[in-house]
């Protein structure tokens, strides 16, 4: 059961895990007033039936408020993040619970009287603490100005209402300040949490947008290169073909010369296109390693690269290894449930004259696509095997005993050395 919960937790992804962490922390905060603000009142009742009943009612209502705070704050956060509507019904229920609990505490304060200073302090603290859950939710569903204006108005109204009942300006002012403190405290707890979650999700969206823009930019570059190569040649082919048609209709011998020229230009275009594609498909090993480290660290992955410093490798070997790093990085980000560590290691086995590159990462609970260890379907790694085969190389992949997923490439390099 625990392992299943851990797997479900890891599958949420880093952004969702951060979101869940901040939300759960916010859900726990309303219980602090219950435990530290309202619970001490129970010890100040003196055992009399009426005070015990009033304190019990206030305690029960605050417990219900703490349970209600989970769905209420969840929907209030969604409203703040513009992912849902205002939870009006839950907010109304929370307001009613808060009001009834306040009435019970005020009645308890009246029954106990002002003679017992400890009881008065405990009940006053409970009165302020009871307001916290409702204020936290309310601060998330309205603007800052509206919340602070409503808080100031409530403090002024409470002071004007309490003075005729207590006959003490000092006591009324103290309760108004207590209400202001509870409101500001709730605002400081809830509002920055919503703001921080909003920033985190915007950064995640920006990272996704940056990736898509990079892909689009590369496609535009490739399209521009093809246009530069083929645009002029195709225009010449079209004109010469049209000229050859006209000459052929007139039975002129120059038509053959024009078609020979068309054939020459078409062959030249074919060669130029192959060069463009070859340059596009060429992968530089050092550039790919640097790019892998950058993109994995941006995704929150601790990426370590260890290898043969200064090893002189043939260009075709470097290109093949560059593609291994590129495809391996893509698979790490695509298939791993939750990656925290990744290592790329390159070494040369002098006994076999073989270069061995391994790429390991954690966060994989089962082989991707349910494949068995040692094989991995997919066009990306299938293409890598096709690239490595002419060089005499091999590629294996699968889970290893330490729970990591390992991609291994072996390439013969002869007497290559550093």
Tab-separated table of N, CA and C in Angstrom, residues 41-204:
chain	number	residue	atom	x	y	z
A	41	UNK	N	-9.269	27.105	25.988
A	41	UNK	CA	-10.463	27.632	26.647
A	41	UNK	C	-11.133	26.550	27.488
A	42	UNK	N	-11.008	25.285	27.047
A	42	UNK	CA	-11.654	24.189	27.772
A	42	UNK	C	-11.137	24.091	29.202
A	43	UNK	N	-9.872	24.481	29.416
A	43	UNK	CA	-9.307	24.395	30.772
A	43	UNK	C	-9.670	25.600	31.630
A	44	UNK	N	-10.357	26.603	31.039
A	44	UNK	CA	-10.703	27.804	31.783
A	44	UNK	C	-12.190	27.876	32.138
A	45	UNK	N	-12.894	26.766	31.953
A	45	UNK	CA	-14.348	26.784	32.204
A	45	UNK	C	-14.693	26.624	33.678
A	46	UNK	N	-13.786	26.098	34.483
A	46	UNK	CA	-14.063	25.914	35.913
A	46	UNK	C	-14.999	24.762	36.216
A	47	UNK	N	-15.380	23.980	35.212
A	47	UNK	CA	-16.238	22.822	35.439
A	47	UNK	C	-17.712	23.128	35.515
A	48	UNK	N	-18.094	24.396	35.379
A	48	UNK	CA	-19.521	24.747	35.427
A	48	UNK	C	-20.209	24.300	34.151
A	49	UNK	N	-21.466	23.875	34.212
A	49	UNK	CA	-22.147	23.318	33.034
A	49	UNK	C	-22.239	24.290	31.853
A	50	UNK	N	-22.635	25.549	32.141
A	50	UNK	CA	-22.833	26.492	31.034
A	50	UNK	C	-21.520	26.829	30.333
A	51	UNK	N	-20.461	27.204	31.069
A	51	UNK	CA	-19.194	27.454	30.392
A	51	UNK	C	-18.649	26.237	29.648
A	52	UNK	N	-18.817	25.055	30.234
A	52	UNK	CA	-18.340	23.847	29.561
A	52	UNK	C	-19.091	23.630	28.252
A	53	UNK	N	-20.405	23.854	28.279
A	53	UNK	CA	-21.210	23.683	27.068
A	53	UNK	C	-20.811	24.688	25.995
A	54	UNK	N	-20.650	25.950	26.390
A	54	UNK	CA	-20.282	26.983	25.417
A	54	UNK	C	-18.900	26.718	24.812
A	55	UNK	N	-17.968	26.331	25.681
A	55	UNK	CA	-16.620	26.022	25.178
A	55	UNK	C	-16.652	24.799	24.275
A	56	UNK	N	-17.473	23.796	24.638
A	56	UNK	CA	-17.591	22.608	23.799
A	56	UNK	C	-18.187	22.924	22.440
A	57	UNK	N	-19.191	23.814	22.420
A	57	UNK	CA	-19.795	24.214	21.142
A	57	UNK	C	-18.763	24.930	20.271
A	58	UNK	N	-18.016	25.853	20.874
A	58	UNK	CA	-16.994	26.575	20.113
A	58	UNK	C	-15.928	25.617	19.589
A	59	UNK	N	-15.531	24.653	20.425
A	59	UNK	CA	-14.521	23.689	20.008
A	59	UNK	C	-15.032	22.823	18.866
A	60	UNK	N	-16.257	22.338	18.966
A	60	UNK	CA	-16.830	21.497	17.909
A	60	UNK	C	-16.961	22.243	16.598
A	61	UNK	N	-17.399	23.499	16.666
A	61	UNK	CA	-17.545	24.289	15.449
A	61	UNK	C	-16.186	24.559	14.798
A	62	UNK	N	-15.160	24.775	15.605
A	62	UNK	CA	-13.819	24.998	15.046
A	62	UNK	C	-13.246	23.725	14.447
A	63	UNK	N	-13.570	22.567	15.043
A	63	UNK	CA	-13.159	21.311	14.432
A	63	UNK	C	-13.820	21.127	13.062
A	64	UNK	N	-15.122	21.446	12.999
A	64	UNK	CA	-15.819	21.382	11.711
A	64	UNK	C	-15.234	22.381	10.720
A	65	UNK	N	-14.831	23.537	11.244
A	65	UNK	CA	-14.209	24.544	10.382
A	65	UNK	C	-12.882	24.050	9.823
A	66	UNK	N	-12.109	23.345	10.656
A	66	UNK	CA	-10.843	22.802	10.190
A	66	UNK	C	-11.034	21.766	9.095
A	67	UNK	N	-12.069	20.910	9.253
A	67	UNK	CA	-12.343	19.913	8.207
A	67	UNK	C	-12.851	20.575	6.934
A	68	UNK	N	-13.676	21.611	7.094
A	68	UNK	CA	-14.218	22.312	5.927
A	68	UNK	C	-13.136	23.104	5.201
A	69	UNK	N	-12.073	23.445	5.914
A	69	UNK	CA	-11.037	24.293	5.313
A	69	UNK	C	-10.344	23.613	4.145
A	70	UNK	N	-10.288	22.267	4.126
A	70	UNK	CA	-9.595	21.571	3.042
A	70	UNK	C	-10.269	21.837	1.697
A	71	UNK	N	-11.562	21.488	1.517
A	71	UNK	CA	-12.175	21.802	0.214
A	71	UNK	C	-12.321	23.302	-0.024
A	72	UNK	N	-12.547	24.066	1.064
A	72	UNK	CA	-12.738	25.501	0.894
A	72	UNK	C	-11.467	26.175	0.394
A	73	UNK	N	-10.328	25.908	1.043
A	73	UNK	CA	-9.079	26.534	0.624
A	73	UNK	C	-8.619	26.009	-0.734
A	74	UNK	N	-8.927	24.738	-1.016
A	74	UNK	CA	-8.570	24.186	-2.326
A	74	UNK	C	-9.285	24.945	-3.442
A	75	UNK	N	-10.573	25.149	-3.271
A	75	UNK	CA	-11.332	25.872	-4.304
A	75	UNK	C	-11.011	27.356	-4.298
A	76	UNK	N	-10.714	27.898	-3.119
A	76	UNK	CA	-10.327	29.316	-3.066
A	76	UNK	C	-9.007	29.535	-3.791
A	77	UNK	N	-8.053	28.602	-3.629
A	77	UNK	CA	-6.791	28.702	-4.374
A	77	UNK	C	-7.029	28.592	-5.872
A	78	UNK	N	-7.904	27.668	-6.268
A	78	UNK	CA	-8.223	27.544	-7.692
A	78	UNK	C	-8.836	28.834	-8.223
A	79	UNK	N	-9.663	29.464	-7.412
A	79	UNK	CA	-10.253	30.741	-7.822
A	79	UNK	C	-9.169	31.807	-7.953
A	80	UNK	N	-8.222	31.826	-7.027
A	80	UNK	CA	-7.133	32.798	-7.094
A	80	UNK	C	-6.270	32.565	-8.329
A	81	UNK	N	-6.057	31.284	-8.677
A	81	UNK	CA	-5.249	30.938	-9.842
A	81	UNK	C	-6.055	30.958	-11.134
A	82	UNK	N	-7.311	31.381	-11.047
A	82	UNK	CA	-8.212	31.473	-12.198
A	82	UNK	C	-8.438	30.106	-12.839
A	83	UNK	N	-8.587	29.094	-11.986
A	83	UNK	CA	-8.871	27.742	-12.458
A	83	UNK	C	-10.249	27.263	-12.050
A	84	UNK	N	-11.008	28.083	-11.418
A	84	UNK	CA	-12.338	27.674	-10.979
A	84	UNK	C	-13.143	28.874	-10.517
A	85	UNK	N	-14.408	28.607	-10.177
A	85	UNK	CA	-15.313	29.669	-9.731
A	85	UNK	C	-15.176	29.892	-8.225
A	86	UNK	N	-15.734	30.981	-7.758
A	86	UNK	CA	-15.720	31.289	-6.326
A	86	UNK	C	-16.568	30.283	-5.564
A	87	UNK	N	-16.030	29.643	-4.514
A	87	UNK	CA	-16.816	28.663	-3.731
A	87	UNK	C	-17.790	29.362	-2.788
A	88	UNK	N	-18.832	29.916	-3.334
A	88	UNK	CA	-19.756	30.738	-2.543
A	88	UNK	C	-20.444	29.928	-1.444
A	89	UNK	N	-20.889	28.716	-1.773
A	89	UNK	CA	-21.603	27.905	-0.783
A	89	UNK	C	-20.689	27.546	0.377
A	90	UNK	N	-19.498	27.063	0.087
A	90	UNK	CA	-18.561	26.703	1.149
A	90	UNK	C	-18.153	27.924	1.964
A	91	UNK	N	-17.986	29.048	1.291
A	91	UNK	CA	-17.620	30.272	1.994
A	91	UNK	C	-18.752	30.716	2.924
A	92	UNK	N	-19.988	30.547	2.470
A	92	UNK	CA	-21.141	30.901	3.315
A	92	UNK	C	-21.211	29.981	4.538
A	93	UNK	N	-21.028	28.672	4.323
A	93	UNK	CA	-21.055	27.733	5.446
A	93	UNK	C	-19.944	28.055	6.437
A	94	UNK	N	-18.758	28.373	5.931
A	94	UNK	CA	-17.651	28.740	6.805
A	94	UNK	C	-17.972	29.999	7.596
A	95	UNK	N	-18.608	30.968	6.938
A	95	UNK	CA	-18.989	32.189	7.631
A	95	UNK	C	-20.004	31.925	8.735
A	96	UNK	N	-20.964	31.032	8.475
A	96	UNK	CA	-21.968	30.702	9.498
A	96	UNK	C	-21.307	30.007	10.682
A	97	UNK	N	-20.435	29.034	10.408
A	97	UNK	CA	-19.730	28.342	11.490
A	97	UNK	C	-18.910	29.323	12.325
A	98	UNK	N	-18.248	30.248	11.639
A	98	UNK	CA	-17.441	31.244	12.342
A	98	UNK	C	-18.311	32.131	13.216
A	99	UNK	N	-19.452	32.570	12.673
A	99	UNK	CA	-20.351	33.465	13.423
A	99	UNK	C	-20.897	32.778	14.664
A	100	UNK	N	-21.372	31.538	14.532
A	100	UNK	CA	-21.936	30.821	15.677
A	100	UNK	C	-20.858	30.564	16.730
A	101	UNK	N	-19.632	30.200	16.278
A	101	UNK	CA	-18.542	29.989	17.233
A	101	UNK	C	-18.180	31.277	17.956
A	102	UNK	N	-18.210	32.401	17.247
A	102	UNK	CA	-17.931	33.691	17.874
A	102	UNK	C	-18.992	34.034	18.918
A	103	UNK	N	-20.250	33.775	18.585
A	103	UNK	CA	-21.335	34.045	19.539
A	103	UNK	C	-21.158	33.205	20.800
A	104	UNK	N	-20.775	31.922	20.610
A	104	UNK	CA	-20.566	31.057	21.771
A	104	UNK	C	-19.425	31.567	22.640
A	105	UNK	N	-18.347	32.012	22.022
A	105	UNK	CA	-17.205	32.507	22.786
A	105	UNK	C	-17.524	33.829	23.478
A	106	UNK	N	-18.254	34.706	22.789
A	106	UNK	CA	-18.642	35.968	23.425
A	106	UNK	C	-19.589	35.716	24.607
A	107	UNK	N	-20.493	34.776	24.440
A	107	UNK	CA	-21.384	34.426	25.553
A	107	UNK	C	-20.583	33.854	26.717
A	108	UNK	N	-19.601	33.012	26.402
A	108	UNK	CA	-18.732	32.469	27.449
A	108	UNK	C	-17.983	33.581	28.159
A	109	UNK	N	-17.512	34.581	27.399
A	109	UNK	CA	-16.805	35.702	28.006
A	109	UNK	C	-17.734	36.494	28.937
A	110	UNK	N	-18.999	36.651	28.530
A	110	UNK	CA	-19.974	37.367	29.356
A	110	UNK	C	-20.275	36.594	30.623
A	111	UNK	N	-20.420	35.263	30.474
A	111	UNK	CA	-20.733	34.429	31.640
A	111	UNK	C	-19.581	34.426	32.640
A	112	UNK	N	-18.377	34.326	32.151
A	112	UNK	CA	-17.221	34.281	33.040
A	112	UNK	C	-16.936	35.625	33.689
A	113	UNK	N	-17.267	36.720	32.976
A	113	UNK	CA	-17.003	38.035	33.511
A	113	UNK	C	-15.554	38.435	33.342
A	114	UNK	N	-15.238	39.629	33.746
A	114	UNK	CA	-13.885	40.167	33.546
A	114	UNK	C	-12.996	40.014	34.768
A	115	UNK	N	-13.500	39.335	35.778
A	115	UNK	CA	-12.707	39.201	37.003
A	115	UNK	C	-11.496	38.299	36.803
A	116	UNK	N	-11.690	37.211	36.088
A	116	UNK	CA	-10.605	36.252	35.868
A	116	UNK	C	-9.816	36.673	34.628
A	117	UNK	N	-8.649	37.257	34.860
A	117	UNK	CA	-7.851	37.776	33.748
A	117	UNK	C	-7.376	36.662	32.820
A	118	UNK	N	-7.016	35.515	33.390
A	118	UNK	CA	-6.543	34.407	32.554
A	118	UNK	C	-7.640	33.908	31.625
A	119	UNK	N	-8.858	33.791	32.158
A	119	UNK	CA	-9.976	33.335	31.328
A	119	UNK	C	-10.278	34.327	30.222
A	120	UNK	N	-10.234	35.630	30.564
A	120	UNK	CA	-10.506	36.656	29.559
A	120	UNK	C	-9.463	36.585	28.436
A	121	UNK	N	-8.204	36.440	28.796
A	121	UNK	CA	-7.141	36.368	27.777
A	121	UNK	C	-7.305	35.140	26.896
A	122	UNK	N	-7.637	33.994	27.500
A	122	UNK	CA	-7.797	32.758	26.735
A	122	UNK	C	-8.967	32.851	25.769
A	123	UNK	N	-10.096	33.388	26.242
A	123	UNK	CA	-11.273	33.500	25.386
A	123	UNK	C	-11.044	34.531	24.287
A	124	UNK	N	-10.363	35.649	24.614
A	124	UNK	CA	-10.073	36.662	23.594
A	124	UNK	C	-9.179	36.076	22.490
A	125	UNK	N	-8.196	35.285	22.899
A	125	UNK	CA	-7.343	34.643	21.907
A	125	UNK	C	-8.140	33.670	21.046
A	126	UNK	N	-9.063	32.944	21.662
A	126	UNK	CA	-9.903	32.002	20.903
A	126	UNK	C	-10.806	32.743	19.929
A	127	UNK	N	-11.289	33.920	20.335
A	127	UNK	CA	-12.146	34.704	19.440
A	127	UNK	C	-11.375	35.102	18.181
A	128	UNK	N	-10.144	35.555	18.355
A	128	UNK	CA	-9.333	35.911	17.197
A	128	UNK	C	-8.956	34.704	16.359
A	129	UNK	N	-8.621	33.589	17.026
A	129	UNK	CA	-8.214	32.390	16.297
A	129	UNK	C	-9.354	31.811	15.478
A	130	UNK	N	-10.572	31.915	15.974
A	130	UNK	CA	-11.724	31.361	15.263
A	130	UNK	C	-11.952	32.036	13.918
A	131	UNK	N	-11.532	33.290	13.810
A	131	UNK	CA	-11.747	34.035	12.565
A	131	UNK	C	-10.777	33.627	11.454
A	132	UNK	N	-9.654	32.993	11.813
A	132	UNK	CA	-8.573	32.749	10.860
A	132	UNK	C	-8.987	31.923	9.641
A	133	UNK	N	-9.640	30.752	9.776
A	133	UNK	CA	-9.966	29.956	8.578
A	133	UNK	C	-10.828	30.711	7.569
A	134	UNK	N	-11.849	31.420	8.063
A	134	UNK	CA	-12.717	32.157	7.141
A	134	UNK	C	-11.948	33.285	6.465
A	135	UNK	N	-11.130	33.999	7.234
A	135	UNK	CA	-10.353	35.088	6.652
A	135	UNK	C	-9.363	34.580	5.597
A	136	UNK	N	-8.751	33.419	5.830
A	136	UNK	CA	-7.796	32.864	4.861
A	136	UNK	C	-8.474	32.603	3.528
A	137	UNK	N	-9.644	31.968	3.563
A	137	UNK	CA	-10.360	31.672	2.321
A	137	UNK	C	-10.848	32.953	1.656
A	138	UNK	N	-11.357	33.881	2.463
A	138	UNK	CA	-11.910	35.118	1.912
A	138	UNK	C	-10.830	35.968	1.250
A	139	UNK	N	-9.612	35.945	1.799
A	139	UNK	CA	-8.533	36.746	1.228
A	139	UNK	C	-8.104	36.245	-0.143
A	140	UNK	N	-8.447	34.981	-0.477
A	140	UNK	CA	-8.057	34.415	-1.765
A	140	UNK	C	-9.090	34.654	-2.858
A	141	UNK	N	-10.317	34.930	-2.495
A	141	UNK	CA	-11.370	35.034	-3.511
A	141	UNK	C	-11.745	36.473	-3.833
A	142	UNK	N	-11.182	37.438	-3.084
A	142	UNK	CA	-11.432	38.851	-3.382
A	142	UNK	C	-10.091	39.543	-3.571
A	143	UNK	N	-10.137	40.748	-4.088
A	143	UNK	CA	-8.899	41.504	-4.299
A	143	UNK	C	-8.332	41.972	-2.961
A	144	UNK	N	-7.058	42.372	-2.975
A	144	UNK	CA	-6.419	42.837	-1.746
A	144	UNK	C	-7.144	44.063	-1.179
A	145	UNK	N	-7.501	44.980	-2.037
A	145	UNK	CA	-8.156	46.196	-1.562
A	145	UNK	C	-9.503	45.895	-0.923
A	146	UNK	N	-10.277	45.014	-1.566
A	146	UNK	CA	-11.587	44.680	-1.006
A	146	UNK	C	-11.453	43.983	0.345
A	147	UNK	N	-10.481	43.066	0.449
A	147	UNK	CA	-10.321	42.338	1.708
A	147	UNK	C	-9.897	43.282	2.824
A	148	UNK	N	-8.894	44.111	2.558
A	148	UNK	CA	-8.408	45.021	3.595
A	148	UNK	C	-9.459	46.062	3.957
A	149	UNK	N	-10.230	46.516	2.967
A	149	UNK	CA	-11.304	47.468	3.263
A	149	UNK	C	-12.387	46.809	4.115
A	150	UNK	N	-12.762	45.579	3.769
A	150	UNK	CA	-13.763	44.860	4.560
A	150	UNK	C	-13.255	44.592	5.974
A	151	UNK	N	-11.960	44.296	6.098
A	151	UNK	CA	-11.381	44.047	7.415
A	151	UNK	C	-11.411	45.303	8.271
A	152	UNK	N	-11.026	46.439	7.679
A	152	UNK	CA	-11.059	47.696	8.426
A	152	UNK	C	-12.479	48.057	8.818
A	153	UNK	N	-13.447	47.845	7.908
A	153	UNK	CA	-14.844	48.126	8.230
A	153	UNK	C	-15.368	47.228	9.339
A	154	UNK	N	-14.988	45.953	9.308
A	154	UNK	CA	-15.422	45.026	10.354
A	154	UNK	C	-14.850	45.412	11.706
A	155	UNK	N	-13.595	45.853	11.728
A	155	UNK	CA	-12.980	46.275	12.988
A	155	UNK	C	-13.683	47.503	13.563
A	156	UNK	N	-13.975	48.468	12.684
A	156	UNK	CA	-14.679	49.672	13.155
A	156	UNK	C	-16.081	49.329	13.644
A	157	UNK	N	-16.796	48.447	12.906
A	157	UNK	CA	-18.151	48.066	13.317
A	157	UNK	C	-18.142	47.295	14.640
A	158	UNK	N	-17.143	46.431	14.823
A	158	UNK	CA	-17.072	45.671	16.075
A	158	UNK	C	-16.801	46.580	17.262
A	159	UNK	N	-15.946	47.582	17.055
A	159	UNK	CA	-15.663	48.510	18.144
A	159	UNK	C	-16.909	49.332	18.498
A	160	UNK	N	-17.657	49.776	17.470
A	160	UNK	CA	-18.882	50.540	17.732
A	160	UNK	C	-19.960	49.678	18.386
A	161	UNK	N	-19.988	48.396	18.090
A	161	UNK	CA	-20.988	47.494	18.656
A	161	UNK	C	-20.630	47.068	20.075
A	162	UNK	N	-19.344	46.867	20.327
A	162	UNK	CA	-18.916	46.355	21.624
A	162	UNK	C	-18.931	47.419	22.719
A	163	UNK	N	-18.719	48.676	22.354
A	163	UNK	CA	-18.676	49.709	23.390
A	163	UNK	C	-19.991	49.806	24.176
A	164	UNK	N	-21.183	49.819	23.519
A	164	UNK	CA	-22.422	49.854	24.310
A	164	UNK	C	-22.590	48.606	25.185
A	165	UNK	N	-22.048	47.467	24.749
A	165	UNK	CA	-22.216	46.229	25.517
A	165	UNK	C	-21.246	46.131	26.677
A	166	UNK	N	-20.021	46.607	26.468
A	166	UNK	CA	-19.005	46.491	27.517
A	166	UNK	C	-18.829	47.767	28.315
A	167	UNK	N	-19.143	48.901	27.697
A	167	UNK	CA	-18.953	50.176	28.386
A	167	UNK	C	-17.502	50.573	28.509
A	168	UNK	N	-16.631	49.934	27.752
A	168	UNK	CA	-15.204	50.228	27.856
A	168	UNK	C	-14.636	50.440	26.463
A	169	UNK	N	-14.144	51.668	26.231
A	169	UNK	CA	-13.507	51.941	24.959
A	169	UNK	C	-12.213	51.133	24.798
A	170	UNK	N	-11.511	50.962	25.904
A	170	UNK	CA	-10.250	50.228	25.845
A	170	UNK	C	-10.472	48.766	25.454
A	171	UNK	N	-11.493	48.149	26.059
A	171	UNK	CA	-11.801	46.763	25.723
A	171	UNK	C	-12.278	46.628	24.280
A	172	UNK	N	-13.114	47.577	23.838
A	172	UNK	CA	-13.616	47.544	22.459
A	172	UNK	C	-12.478	47.736	21.466
A	173	UNK	N	-11.555	48.651	21.797
A	173	UNK	CA	-10.415	48.885	20.916
A	173	UNK	C	-9.511	47.654	20.861
A	174	UNK	N	-9.340	46.999	22.000
A	174	UNK	CA	-8.509	45.795	22.033
A	174	UNK	C	-9.075	44.679	21.170
A	175	UNK	N	-10.408	44.487	21.214
A	175	UNK	CA	-11.017	43.445	20.393
A	175	UNK	C	-10.957	43.802	18.910
A	176	UNK	N	-11.100	45.100	18.604
A	176	UNK	CA	-10.985	45.521	17.208
A	176	UNK	C	-9.561	45.272	16.689
A	177	UNK	N	-8.570	45.565	17.523
A	177	UNK	CA	-7.177	45.297	17.122
A	177	UNK	C	-6.941	43.798	16.955
A	178	UNK	N	-7.589	42.994	17.827
A	178	UNK	CA	-7.464	41.542	17.714
A	178	UNK	C	-8.051	41.062	16.390
A	179	UNK	N	-9.182	41.625	16.003
A	179	UNK	CA	-9.794	41.258	14.724
A	179	UNK	C	-8.886	41.652	13.561
A	180	UNK	N	-8.309	42.865	13.649
A	180	UNK	CA	-7.394	43.303	12.592
A	180	UNK	C	-6.179	42.382	12.501
A	181	UNK	N	-5.646	42.002	13.658
A	181	UNK	CA	-4.483	41.118	13.659
A	181	UNK	C	-4.823	39.767	13.033
A	182	UNK	N	-5.992	39.205	13.379
A	182	UNK	CA	-6.398	37.918	12.811
A	182	UNK	C	-6.559	38.019	11.300
A	183	UNK	N	-7.112	39.132	10.821
A	183	UNK	CA	-7.300	39.300	9.385
A	183	UNK	C	-5.985	39.443	8.643
A	184	UNK	N	-5.083	40.276	9.186
A	184	UNK	CA	-3.792	40.476	8.529
A	184	UNK	C	-2.971	39.194	8.578
A	185	UNK	N	-3.028	38.485	9.715
A	185	UNK	CA	-2.304	37.220	9.841
A	185	UNK	C	-2.805	36.210	8.806
A	186	UNK	N	-4.106	36.115	8.647
A	186	UNK	CA	-4.674	35.195	7.661
A	186	UNK	C	-4.287	35.598	6.244
A	187	UNK	N	-4.303	36.890	5.989
A	187	UNK	CA	-3.935	37.403	4.670
A	187	UNK	C	-2.479	37.058	4.343
A	188	UNK	N	-1.590	37.251	5.325
A	188	UNK	CA	-0.168	36.983	5.114
A	188	UNK	C	0.089	35.488	4.915
A	189	UNK	N	-0.712	34.637	5.515
A	189	UNK	CA	-0.542	33.192	5.352
A	189	UNK	C	-1.052	32.705	4.002
A	190	UNK	N	-2.234	33.148	3.621
A	190	UNK	CA	-2.898	32.576	2.443
A	190	UNK	C	-2.491	33.240	1.138
A	191	UNK	N	-2.473	34.545	1.114
A	191	UNK	CA	-2.277	35.252	-0.154
A	191	UNK	C	-0.901	34.981	-0.777
A	192	UNK	N	0.213	35.052	-0.035
A	192	UNK	CA	1.510	34.739	-0.663
A	192	UNK	C	1.598	33.307	-1.174
A	193	UNK	N	0.899	32.369	-0.504
A	193	UNK	CA	0.907	30.989	-1.000
A	193	UNK	C	0.275	30.913	-2.383
A	194	UNK	N	-0.870	31.571	-2.551
A	194	UNK	CA	-1.507	31.599	-3.868
A	194	UNK	C	-0.645	32.293	-4.900
A	195	UNK	N	-0.007	33.391	-4.492
A	195	UNK	CA	0.868	34.116	-5.428
A	195	UNK	C	2.040	33.242	-5.854
A	196	UNK	N	2.660	32.535	-4.896
A	196	UNK	CA	3.809	31.697	-5.207
A	196	UNK	C	3.414	30.540	-6.125
A	197	UNK	N	2.271	29.922	-5.886
A	197	UNK	CA	1.800	28.851	-6.765
A	197	UNK	C	1.557	29.381	-8.176
A	198	UNK	N	0.991	30.583	-8.258
A	198	UNK	CA	0.770	31.177	-9.573
A	198	UNK	C	2.070	31.396	-10.323
A	199	UNK	N	3.098	31.880	-9.613
A	199	UNK	CA	4.407	32.107	-10.246
A	199	UNK	C	5.011	30.786	-10.711
A	200	UNK	N	4.899	29.739	-9.873
A	200	UNK	CA	5.473	28.433	-10.215
A	200	UNK	C	4.826	27.875	-11.472
A	201	UNK	N	3.500	27.927	-11.557
A	201	UNK	CA	2.815	27.385	-12.732
A	201	UNK	C	3.092	28.226	-13.970
A	202	UNK	N	3.255	29.532	-13.798
A	202	UNK	CA	3.603	30.374	-14.945
A	202	UNK	C	5.011	30.053	-15.446
A	203	UNK	N	5.934	29.806	-14.519
A	203	UNK	CA	7.284	29.426	-14.926
A	203	UNK	C	7.277	28.087	-15.661
A	204	UNK	N	6.443	27.157	-15.186
A	204	UNK	CA	6.343	25.860	-15.864
A	204	UNK	C	5.785	26.031	-17.270
